[in-house]
Short mmCIF file of N, CA, C and O in Angstrom, two decimals:
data_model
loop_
_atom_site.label_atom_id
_atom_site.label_comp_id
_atom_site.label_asym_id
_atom_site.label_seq_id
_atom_site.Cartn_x
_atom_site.Cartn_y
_atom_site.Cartn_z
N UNK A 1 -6.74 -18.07 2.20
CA UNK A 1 -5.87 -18.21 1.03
C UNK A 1 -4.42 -17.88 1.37
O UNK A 1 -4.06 -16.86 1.96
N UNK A 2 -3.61 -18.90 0.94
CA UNK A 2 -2.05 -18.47 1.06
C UNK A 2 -1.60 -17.24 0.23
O UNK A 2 -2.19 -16.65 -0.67
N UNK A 3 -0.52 -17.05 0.71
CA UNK A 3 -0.11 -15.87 -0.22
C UNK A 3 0.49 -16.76 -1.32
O UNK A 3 1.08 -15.88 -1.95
N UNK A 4 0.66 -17.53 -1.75
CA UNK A 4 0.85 -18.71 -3.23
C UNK A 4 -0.40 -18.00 -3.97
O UNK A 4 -0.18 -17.26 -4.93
N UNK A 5 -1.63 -18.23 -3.56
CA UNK A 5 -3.16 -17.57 -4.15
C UNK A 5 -2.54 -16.54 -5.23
O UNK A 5 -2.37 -16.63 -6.44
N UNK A 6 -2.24 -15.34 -4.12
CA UNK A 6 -1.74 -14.14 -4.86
C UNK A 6 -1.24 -14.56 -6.53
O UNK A 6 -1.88 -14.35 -7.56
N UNK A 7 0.22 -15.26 -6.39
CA UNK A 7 0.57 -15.35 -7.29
C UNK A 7 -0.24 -15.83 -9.12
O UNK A 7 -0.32 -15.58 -10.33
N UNK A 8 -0.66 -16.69 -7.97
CA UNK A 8 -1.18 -17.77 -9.32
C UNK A 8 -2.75 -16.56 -9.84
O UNK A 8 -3.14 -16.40 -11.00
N UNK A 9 -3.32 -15.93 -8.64
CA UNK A 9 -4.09 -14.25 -9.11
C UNK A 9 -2.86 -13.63 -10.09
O UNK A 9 -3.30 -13.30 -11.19
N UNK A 10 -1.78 -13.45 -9.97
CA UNK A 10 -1.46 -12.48 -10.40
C UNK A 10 -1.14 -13.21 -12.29
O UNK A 10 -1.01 -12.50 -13.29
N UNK A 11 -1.11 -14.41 -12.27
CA UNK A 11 -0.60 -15.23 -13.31
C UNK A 11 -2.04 -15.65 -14.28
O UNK A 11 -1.97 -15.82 -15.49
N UNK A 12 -3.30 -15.78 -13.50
CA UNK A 12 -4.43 -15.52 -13.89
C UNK A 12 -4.53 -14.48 -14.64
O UNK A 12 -4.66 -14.46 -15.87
N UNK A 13 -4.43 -13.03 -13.46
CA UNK A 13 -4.87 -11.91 -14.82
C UNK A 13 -4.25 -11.50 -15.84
O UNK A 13 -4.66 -10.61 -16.59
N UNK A 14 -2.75 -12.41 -16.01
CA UNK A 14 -2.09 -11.76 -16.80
C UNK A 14 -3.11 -12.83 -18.27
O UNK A 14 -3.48 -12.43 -19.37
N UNK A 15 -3.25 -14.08 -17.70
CA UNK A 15 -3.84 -14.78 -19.18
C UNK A 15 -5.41 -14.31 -19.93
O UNK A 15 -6.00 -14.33 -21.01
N UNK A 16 -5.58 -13.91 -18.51
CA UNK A 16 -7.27 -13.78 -19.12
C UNK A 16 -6.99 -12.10 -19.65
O UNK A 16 -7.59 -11.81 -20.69
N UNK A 17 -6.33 -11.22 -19.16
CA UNK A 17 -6.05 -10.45 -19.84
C UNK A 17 -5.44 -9.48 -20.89
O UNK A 17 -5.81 -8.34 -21.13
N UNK A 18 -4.28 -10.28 -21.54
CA UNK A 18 -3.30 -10.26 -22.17
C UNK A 18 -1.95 -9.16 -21.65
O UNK A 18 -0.87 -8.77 -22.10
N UNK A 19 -2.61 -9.01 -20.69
CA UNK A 19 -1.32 -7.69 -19.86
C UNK A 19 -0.52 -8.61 -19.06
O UNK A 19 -1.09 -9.33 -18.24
N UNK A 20 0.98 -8.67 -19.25
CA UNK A 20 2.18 -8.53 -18.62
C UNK A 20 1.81 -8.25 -17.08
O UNK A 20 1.49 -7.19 -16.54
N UNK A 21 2.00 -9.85 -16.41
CA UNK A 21 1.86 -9.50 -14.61
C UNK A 21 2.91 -10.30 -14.31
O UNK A 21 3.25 -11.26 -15.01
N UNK A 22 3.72 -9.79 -12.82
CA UNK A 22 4.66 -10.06 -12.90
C UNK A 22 4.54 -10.36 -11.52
O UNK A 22 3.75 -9.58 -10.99
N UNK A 23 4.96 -11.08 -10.83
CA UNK A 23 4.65 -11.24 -9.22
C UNK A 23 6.19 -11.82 -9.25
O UNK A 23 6.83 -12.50 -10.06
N UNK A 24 6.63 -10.92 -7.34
CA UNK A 24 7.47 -10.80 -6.81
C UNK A 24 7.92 -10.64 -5.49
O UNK A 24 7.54 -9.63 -4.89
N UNK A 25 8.91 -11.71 -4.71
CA UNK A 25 8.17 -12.02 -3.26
C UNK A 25 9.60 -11.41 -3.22
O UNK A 25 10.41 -11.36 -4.14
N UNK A 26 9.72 -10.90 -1.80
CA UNK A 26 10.87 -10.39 -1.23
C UNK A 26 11.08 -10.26 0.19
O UNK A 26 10.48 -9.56 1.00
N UNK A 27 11.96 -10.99 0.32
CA UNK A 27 12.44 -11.71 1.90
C UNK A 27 11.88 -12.74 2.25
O UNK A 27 10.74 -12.93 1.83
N UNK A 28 12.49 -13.67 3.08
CA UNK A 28 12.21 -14.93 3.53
C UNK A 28 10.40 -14.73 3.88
O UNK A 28 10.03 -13.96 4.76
N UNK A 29 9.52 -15.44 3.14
CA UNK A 29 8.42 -15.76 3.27
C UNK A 29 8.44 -16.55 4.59
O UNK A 29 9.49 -17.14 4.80
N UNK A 30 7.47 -16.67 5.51
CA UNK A 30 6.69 -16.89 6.69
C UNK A 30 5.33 -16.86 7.03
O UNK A 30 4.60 -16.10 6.40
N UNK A 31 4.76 -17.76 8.15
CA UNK A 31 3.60 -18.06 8.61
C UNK A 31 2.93 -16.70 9.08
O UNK A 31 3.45 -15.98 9.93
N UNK A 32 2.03 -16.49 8.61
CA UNK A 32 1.14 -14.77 9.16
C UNK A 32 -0.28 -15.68 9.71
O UNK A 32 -0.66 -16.78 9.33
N UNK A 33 -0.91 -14.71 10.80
CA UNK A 33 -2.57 -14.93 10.52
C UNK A 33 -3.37 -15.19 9.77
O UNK A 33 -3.07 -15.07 8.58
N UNK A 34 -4.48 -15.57 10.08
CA UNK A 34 -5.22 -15.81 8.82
C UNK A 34 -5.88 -14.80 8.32
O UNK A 34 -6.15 -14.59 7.14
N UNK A 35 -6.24 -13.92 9.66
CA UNK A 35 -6.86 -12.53 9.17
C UNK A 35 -5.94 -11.90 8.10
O UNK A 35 -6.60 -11.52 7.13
N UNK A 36 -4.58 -11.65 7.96
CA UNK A 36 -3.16 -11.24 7.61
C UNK A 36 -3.31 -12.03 5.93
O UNK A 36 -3.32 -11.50 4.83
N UNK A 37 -3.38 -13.18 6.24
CA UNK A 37 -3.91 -13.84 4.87
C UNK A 37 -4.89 -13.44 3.66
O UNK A 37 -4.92 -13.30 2.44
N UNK A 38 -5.69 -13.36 4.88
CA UNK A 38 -7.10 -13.19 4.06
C UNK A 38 -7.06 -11.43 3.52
O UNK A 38 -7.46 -11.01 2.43
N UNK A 39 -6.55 -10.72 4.50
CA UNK A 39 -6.19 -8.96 3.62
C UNK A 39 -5.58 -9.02 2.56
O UNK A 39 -5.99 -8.43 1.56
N UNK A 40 -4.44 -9.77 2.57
CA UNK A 40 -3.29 -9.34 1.22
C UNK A 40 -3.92 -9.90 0.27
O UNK A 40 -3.72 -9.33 -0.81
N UNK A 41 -4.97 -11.29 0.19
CA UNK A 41 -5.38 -11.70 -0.82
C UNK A 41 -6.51 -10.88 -1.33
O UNK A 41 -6.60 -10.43 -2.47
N UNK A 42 -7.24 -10.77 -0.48
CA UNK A 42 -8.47 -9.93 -0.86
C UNK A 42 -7.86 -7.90 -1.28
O UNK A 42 -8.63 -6.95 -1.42
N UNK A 43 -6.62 -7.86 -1.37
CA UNK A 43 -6.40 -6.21 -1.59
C UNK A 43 -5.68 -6.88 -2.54
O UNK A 43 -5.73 -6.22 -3.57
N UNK A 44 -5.03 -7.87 -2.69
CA UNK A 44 -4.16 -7.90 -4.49
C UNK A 44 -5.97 -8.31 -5.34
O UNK A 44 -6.27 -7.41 -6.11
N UNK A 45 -6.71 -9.09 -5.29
CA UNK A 45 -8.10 -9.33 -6.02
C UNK A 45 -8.82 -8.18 -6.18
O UNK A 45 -9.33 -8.11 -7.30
N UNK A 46 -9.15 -6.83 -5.14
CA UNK A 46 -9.38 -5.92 -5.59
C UNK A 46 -9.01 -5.01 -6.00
O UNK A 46 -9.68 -4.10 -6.49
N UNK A 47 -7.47 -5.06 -5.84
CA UNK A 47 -6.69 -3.74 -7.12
C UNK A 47 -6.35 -4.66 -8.23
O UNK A 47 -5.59 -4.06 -8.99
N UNK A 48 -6.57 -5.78 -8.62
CA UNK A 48 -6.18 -6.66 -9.91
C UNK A 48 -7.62 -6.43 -10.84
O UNK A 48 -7.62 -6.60 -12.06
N UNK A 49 -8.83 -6.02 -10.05
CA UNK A 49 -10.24 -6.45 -10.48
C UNK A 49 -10.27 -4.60 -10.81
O UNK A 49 -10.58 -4.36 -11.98
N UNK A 50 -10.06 -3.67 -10.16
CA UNK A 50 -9.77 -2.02 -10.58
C UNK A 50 -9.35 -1.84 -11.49
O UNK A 50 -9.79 -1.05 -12.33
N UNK A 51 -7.71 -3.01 -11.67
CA UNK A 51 -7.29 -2.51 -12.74
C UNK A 51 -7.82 -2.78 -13.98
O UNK A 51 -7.67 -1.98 -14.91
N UNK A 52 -8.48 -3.89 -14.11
CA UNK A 52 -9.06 -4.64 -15.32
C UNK A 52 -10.71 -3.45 -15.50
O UNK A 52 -11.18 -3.28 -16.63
N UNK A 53 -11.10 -3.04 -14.74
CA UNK A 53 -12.10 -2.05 -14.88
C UNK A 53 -11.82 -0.75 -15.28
O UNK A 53 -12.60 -0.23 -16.07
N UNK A 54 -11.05 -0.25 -14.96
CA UNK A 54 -10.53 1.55 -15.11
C UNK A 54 -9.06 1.70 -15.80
O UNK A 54 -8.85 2.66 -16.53
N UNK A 55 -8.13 0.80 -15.55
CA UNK A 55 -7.14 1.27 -16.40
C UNK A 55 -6.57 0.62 -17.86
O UNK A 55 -6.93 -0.42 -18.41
N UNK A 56 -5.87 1.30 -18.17
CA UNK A 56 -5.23 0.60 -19.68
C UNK A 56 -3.89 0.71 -19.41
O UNK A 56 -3.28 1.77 -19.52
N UNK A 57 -3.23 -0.68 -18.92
CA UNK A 57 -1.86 -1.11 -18.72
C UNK A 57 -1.69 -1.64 -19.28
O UNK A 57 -2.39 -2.51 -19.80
N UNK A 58 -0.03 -1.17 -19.52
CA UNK A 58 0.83 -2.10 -20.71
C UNK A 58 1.05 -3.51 -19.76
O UNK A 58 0.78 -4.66 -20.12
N UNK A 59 1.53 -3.13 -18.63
CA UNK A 59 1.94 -4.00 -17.50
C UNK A 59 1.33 -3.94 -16.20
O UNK A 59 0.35 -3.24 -15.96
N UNK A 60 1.99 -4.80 -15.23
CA UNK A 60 1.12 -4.53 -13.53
C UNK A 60 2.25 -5.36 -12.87
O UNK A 60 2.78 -6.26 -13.52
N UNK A 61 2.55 -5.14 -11.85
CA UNK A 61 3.45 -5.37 -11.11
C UNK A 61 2.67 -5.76 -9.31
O UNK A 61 1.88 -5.21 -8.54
N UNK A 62 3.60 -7.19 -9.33
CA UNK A 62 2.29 -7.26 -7.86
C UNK A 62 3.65 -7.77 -7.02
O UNK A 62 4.08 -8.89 -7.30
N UNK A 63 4.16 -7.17 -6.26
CA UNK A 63 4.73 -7.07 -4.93
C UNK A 63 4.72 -7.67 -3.40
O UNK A 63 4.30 -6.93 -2.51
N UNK A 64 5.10 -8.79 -3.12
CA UNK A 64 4.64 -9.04 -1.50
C UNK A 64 6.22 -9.25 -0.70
O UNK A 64 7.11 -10.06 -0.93
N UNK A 65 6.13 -8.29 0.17
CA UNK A 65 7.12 -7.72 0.86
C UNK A 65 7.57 -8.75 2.23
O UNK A 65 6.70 -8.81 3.10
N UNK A 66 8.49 -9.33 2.42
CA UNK A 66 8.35 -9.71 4.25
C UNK A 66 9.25 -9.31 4.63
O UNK A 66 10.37 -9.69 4.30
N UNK A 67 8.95 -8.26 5.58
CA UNK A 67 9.86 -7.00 6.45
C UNK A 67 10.03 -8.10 8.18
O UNK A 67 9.16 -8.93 8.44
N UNK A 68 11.28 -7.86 9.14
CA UNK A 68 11.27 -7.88 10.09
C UNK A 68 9.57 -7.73 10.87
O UNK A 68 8.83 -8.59 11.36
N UNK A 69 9.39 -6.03 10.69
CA UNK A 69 7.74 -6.02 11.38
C UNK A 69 6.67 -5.54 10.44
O UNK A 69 5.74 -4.87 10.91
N UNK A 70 6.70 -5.77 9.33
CA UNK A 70 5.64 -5.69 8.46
C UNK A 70 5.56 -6.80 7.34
O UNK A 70 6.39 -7.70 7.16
N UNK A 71 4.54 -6.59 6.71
CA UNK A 71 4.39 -7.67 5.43
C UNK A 71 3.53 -6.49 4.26
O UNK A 71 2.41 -6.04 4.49
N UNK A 72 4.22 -6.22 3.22
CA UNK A 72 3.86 -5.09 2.49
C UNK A 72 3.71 -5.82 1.03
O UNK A 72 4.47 -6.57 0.42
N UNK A 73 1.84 -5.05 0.57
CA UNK A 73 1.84 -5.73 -0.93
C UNK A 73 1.99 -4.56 -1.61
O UNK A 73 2.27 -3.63 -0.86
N UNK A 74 1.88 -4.23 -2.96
CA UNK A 74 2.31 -3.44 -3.71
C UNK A 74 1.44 -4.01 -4.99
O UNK A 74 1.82 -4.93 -5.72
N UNK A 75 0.46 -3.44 -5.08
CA UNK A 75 -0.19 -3.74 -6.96
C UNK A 75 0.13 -2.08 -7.98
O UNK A 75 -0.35 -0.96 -7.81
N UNK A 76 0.85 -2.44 -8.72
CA UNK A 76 1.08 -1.37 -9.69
C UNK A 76 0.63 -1.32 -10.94
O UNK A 76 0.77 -2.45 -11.42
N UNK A 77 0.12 -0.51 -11.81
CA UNK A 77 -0.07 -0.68 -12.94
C UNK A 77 0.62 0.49 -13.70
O UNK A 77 0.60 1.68 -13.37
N UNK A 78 1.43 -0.28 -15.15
CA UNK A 78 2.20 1.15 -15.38
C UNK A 78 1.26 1.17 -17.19
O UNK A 78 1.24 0.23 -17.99
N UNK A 79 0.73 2.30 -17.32
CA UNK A 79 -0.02 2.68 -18.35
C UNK A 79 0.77 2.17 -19.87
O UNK A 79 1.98 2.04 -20.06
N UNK A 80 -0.16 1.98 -20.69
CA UNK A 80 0.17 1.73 -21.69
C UNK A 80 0.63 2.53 -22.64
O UNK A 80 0.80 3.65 -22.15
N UNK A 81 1.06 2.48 -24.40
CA UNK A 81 2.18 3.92 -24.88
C UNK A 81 0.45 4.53 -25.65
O UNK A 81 0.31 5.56 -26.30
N UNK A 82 -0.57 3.61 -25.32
CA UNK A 82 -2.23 3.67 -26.41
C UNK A 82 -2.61 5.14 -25.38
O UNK A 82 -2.59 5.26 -24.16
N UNK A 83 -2.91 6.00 -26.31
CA UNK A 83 -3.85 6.79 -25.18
C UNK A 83 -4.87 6.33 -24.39
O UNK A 83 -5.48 5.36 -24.85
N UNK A 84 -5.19 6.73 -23.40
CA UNK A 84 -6.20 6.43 -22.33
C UNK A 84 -7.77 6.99 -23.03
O UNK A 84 -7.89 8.21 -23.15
N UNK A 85 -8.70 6.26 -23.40
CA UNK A 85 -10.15 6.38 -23.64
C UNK A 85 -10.52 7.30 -22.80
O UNK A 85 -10.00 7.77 -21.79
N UNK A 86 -11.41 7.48 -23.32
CA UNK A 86 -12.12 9.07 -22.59
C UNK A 86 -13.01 8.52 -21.06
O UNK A 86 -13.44 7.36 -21.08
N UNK A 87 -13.20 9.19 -20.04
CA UNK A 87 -13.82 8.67 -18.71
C UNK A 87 -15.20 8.82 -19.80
O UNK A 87 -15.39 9.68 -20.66
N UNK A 88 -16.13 7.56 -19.39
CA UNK A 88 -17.57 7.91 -19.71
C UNK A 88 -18.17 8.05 -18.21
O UNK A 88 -19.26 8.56 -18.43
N UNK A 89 -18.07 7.90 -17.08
CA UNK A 89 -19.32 8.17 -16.16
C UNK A 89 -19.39 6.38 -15.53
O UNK A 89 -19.49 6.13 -14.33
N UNK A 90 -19.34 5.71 -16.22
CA UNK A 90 -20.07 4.15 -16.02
C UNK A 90 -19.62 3.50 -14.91
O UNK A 90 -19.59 2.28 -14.71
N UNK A 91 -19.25 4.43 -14.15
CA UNK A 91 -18.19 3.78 -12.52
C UNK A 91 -19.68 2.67 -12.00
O UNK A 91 -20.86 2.94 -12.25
N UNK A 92 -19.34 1.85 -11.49
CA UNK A 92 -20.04 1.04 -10.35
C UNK A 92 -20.23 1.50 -9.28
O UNK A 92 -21.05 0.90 -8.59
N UNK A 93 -19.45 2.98 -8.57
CA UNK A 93 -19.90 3.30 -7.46
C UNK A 93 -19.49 2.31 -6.57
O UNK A 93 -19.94 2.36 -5.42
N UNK A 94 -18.57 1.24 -6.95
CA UNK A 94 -18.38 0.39 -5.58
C UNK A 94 -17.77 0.76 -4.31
O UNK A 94 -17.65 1.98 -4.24
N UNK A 95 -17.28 0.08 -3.14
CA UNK A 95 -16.22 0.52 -2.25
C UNK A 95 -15.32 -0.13 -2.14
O UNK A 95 -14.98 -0.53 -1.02
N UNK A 96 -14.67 -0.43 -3.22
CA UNK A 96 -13.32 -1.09 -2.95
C UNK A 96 -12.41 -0.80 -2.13
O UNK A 96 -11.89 -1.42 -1.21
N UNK A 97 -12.21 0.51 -2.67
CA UNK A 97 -10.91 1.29 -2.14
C UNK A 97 -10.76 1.27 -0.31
O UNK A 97 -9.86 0.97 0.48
N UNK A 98 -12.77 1.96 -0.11
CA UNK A 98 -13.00 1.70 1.47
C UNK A 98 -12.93 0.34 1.98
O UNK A 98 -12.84 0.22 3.20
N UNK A 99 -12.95 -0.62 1.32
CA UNK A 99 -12.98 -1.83 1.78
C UNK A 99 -11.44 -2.27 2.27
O UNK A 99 -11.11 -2.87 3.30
N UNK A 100 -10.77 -1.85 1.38
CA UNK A 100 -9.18 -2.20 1.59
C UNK A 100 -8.47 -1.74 2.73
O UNK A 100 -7.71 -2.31 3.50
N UNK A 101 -8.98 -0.39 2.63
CA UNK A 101 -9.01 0.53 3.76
C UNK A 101 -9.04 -0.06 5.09
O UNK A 101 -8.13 -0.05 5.92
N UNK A 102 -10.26 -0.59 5.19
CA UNK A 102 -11.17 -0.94 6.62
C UNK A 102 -10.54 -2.27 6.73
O UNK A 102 -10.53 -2.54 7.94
N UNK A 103 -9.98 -3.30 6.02
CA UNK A 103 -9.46 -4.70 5.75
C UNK A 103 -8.26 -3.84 6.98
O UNK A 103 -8.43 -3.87 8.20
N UNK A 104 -7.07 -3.11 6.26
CA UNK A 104 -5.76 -2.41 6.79
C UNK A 104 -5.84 -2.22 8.21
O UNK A 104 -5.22 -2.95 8.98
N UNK A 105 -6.51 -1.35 8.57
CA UNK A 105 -7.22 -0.76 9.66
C UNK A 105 -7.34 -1.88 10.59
O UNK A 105 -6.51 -2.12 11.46
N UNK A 106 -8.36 -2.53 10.37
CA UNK A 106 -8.76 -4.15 11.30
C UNK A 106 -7.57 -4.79 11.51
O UNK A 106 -7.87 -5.80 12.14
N UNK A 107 -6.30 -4.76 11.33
CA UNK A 107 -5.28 -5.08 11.39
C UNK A 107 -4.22 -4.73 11.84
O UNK A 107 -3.22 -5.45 11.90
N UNK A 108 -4.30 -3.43 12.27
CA UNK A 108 -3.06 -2.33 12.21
C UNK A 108 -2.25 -1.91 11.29
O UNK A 108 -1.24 -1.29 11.62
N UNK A 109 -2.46 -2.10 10.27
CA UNK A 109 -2.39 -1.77 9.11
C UNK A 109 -2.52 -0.27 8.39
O UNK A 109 -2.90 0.70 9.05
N UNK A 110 -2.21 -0.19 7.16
CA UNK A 110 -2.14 1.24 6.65
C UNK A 110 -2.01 0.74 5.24
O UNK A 110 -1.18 -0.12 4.93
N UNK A 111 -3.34 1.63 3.89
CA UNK A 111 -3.32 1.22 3.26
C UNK A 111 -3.45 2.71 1.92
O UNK A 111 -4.48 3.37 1.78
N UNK A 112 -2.42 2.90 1.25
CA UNK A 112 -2.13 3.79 0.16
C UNK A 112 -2.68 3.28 -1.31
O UNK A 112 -2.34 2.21 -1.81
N UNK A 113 -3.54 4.16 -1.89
CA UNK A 113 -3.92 4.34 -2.95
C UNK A 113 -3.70 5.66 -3.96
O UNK A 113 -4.06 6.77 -3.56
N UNK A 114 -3.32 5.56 -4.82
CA UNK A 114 -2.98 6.78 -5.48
C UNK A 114 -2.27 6.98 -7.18
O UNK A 114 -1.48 6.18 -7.66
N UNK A 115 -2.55 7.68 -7.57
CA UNK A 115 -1.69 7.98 -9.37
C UNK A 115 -0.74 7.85 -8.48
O UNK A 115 -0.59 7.89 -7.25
N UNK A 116 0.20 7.58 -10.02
CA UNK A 116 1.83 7.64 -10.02
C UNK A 116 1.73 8.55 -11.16
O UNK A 116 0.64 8.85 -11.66
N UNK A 117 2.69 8.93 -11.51
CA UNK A 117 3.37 9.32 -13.09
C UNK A 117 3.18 8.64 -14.25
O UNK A 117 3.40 8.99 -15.41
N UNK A 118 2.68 7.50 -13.74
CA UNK A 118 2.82 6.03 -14.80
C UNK A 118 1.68 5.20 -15.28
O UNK A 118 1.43 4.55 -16.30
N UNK A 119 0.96 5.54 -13.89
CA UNK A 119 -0.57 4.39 -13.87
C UNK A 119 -1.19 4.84 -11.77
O UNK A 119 -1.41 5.89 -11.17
N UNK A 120 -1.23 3.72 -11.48
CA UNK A 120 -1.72 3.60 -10.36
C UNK A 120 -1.19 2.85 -9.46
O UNK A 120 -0.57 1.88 -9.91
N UNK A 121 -1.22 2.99 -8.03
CA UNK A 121 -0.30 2.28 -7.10
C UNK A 121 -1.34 1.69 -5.78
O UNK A 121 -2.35 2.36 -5.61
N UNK A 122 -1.17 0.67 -5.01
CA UNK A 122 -2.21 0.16 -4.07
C UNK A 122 -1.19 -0.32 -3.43
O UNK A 122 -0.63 -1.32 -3.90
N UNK A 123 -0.72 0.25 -2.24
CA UNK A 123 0.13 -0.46 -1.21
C UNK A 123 -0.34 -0.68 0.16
O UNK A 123 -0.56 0.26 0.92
N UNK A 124 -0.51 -2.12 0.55
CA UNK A 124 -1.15 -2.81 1.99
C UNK A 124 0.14 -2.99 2.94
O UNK A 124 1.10 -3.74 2.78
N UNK A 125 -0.11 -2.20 3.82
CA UNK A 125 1.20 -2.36 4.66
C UNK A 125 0.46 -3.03 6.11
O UNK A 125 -0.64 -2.62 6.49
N UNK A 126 1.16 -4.02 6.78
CA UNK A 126 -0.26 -4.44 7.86
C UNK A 126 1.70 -5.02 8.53
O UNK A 126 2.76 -5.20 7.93
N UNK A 127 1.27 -5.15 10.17
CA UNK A 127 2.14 -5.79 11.06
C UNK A 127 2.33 -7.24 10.49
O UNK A 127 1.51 -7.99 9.97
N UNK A 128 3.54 -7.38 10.73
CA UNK A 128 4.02 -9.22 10.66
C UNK A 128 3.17 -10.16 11.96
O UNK A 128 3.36 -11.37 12.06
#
């Protein structure tokens, strides 16, 4: 999948979900691997598919970076003004997070997950 995919993901979840997505490329776009391909798409699909499971965003912000020696994505979600529903337990137990992880890794890559102040942040940082 091209990184075009991403976008039109990111333009998807905004319809099927009524949340504000906003996709945003920065610096001259270029030819990557396919392995390189296939990470950024598959880590914006599984923090787009997290967010639609666990959080309540007003908005989401999806990021693809082209650095000199990196290519950096960025999925954000910034919480809504609704309080947050109570945790019930009902997690899936999946491995996303490890999956993204191990995607980064296989790559040389480095991959951040974590709260913000706001919502949640998923940044794929992998070599150009």
């Amino acid at each position: 999948p091209s990184p075009g995919r991403i976008e039109a993901m990111a333009t998807e979840f905004a319809r099927d979900s009524g949340v504000p997505c906003q996709f945003v490329t920065v610096g001259p776009p270029r030819d990557v691997s396919s392995g390189t391909r296939l990470a950024l798409y598959r880590v914006a699909q599984e923090a787009l598919t997290n967010i639609r499971k666990h959080a309540q965003p007003g908005k989401v912000e999806v990021t693809l970076t082209y650095r000199p020696q990196t290519i950096s994505l960025v999925v954000e979600d910034f919480r809504s003004a609704a309080p947050a529903p109570p945790v019930t337990g009902d997690t899936d137990g999946g491995y996303g997070l490890t999956g993204m992880r191990e995607r980064a890794e296989l790559l040389g890559g480095t991959l951040v997950a974590a709260p913000t102040e706001h919502g949640f942040r998923v940044e794929l940082r992998v070599p150009a």
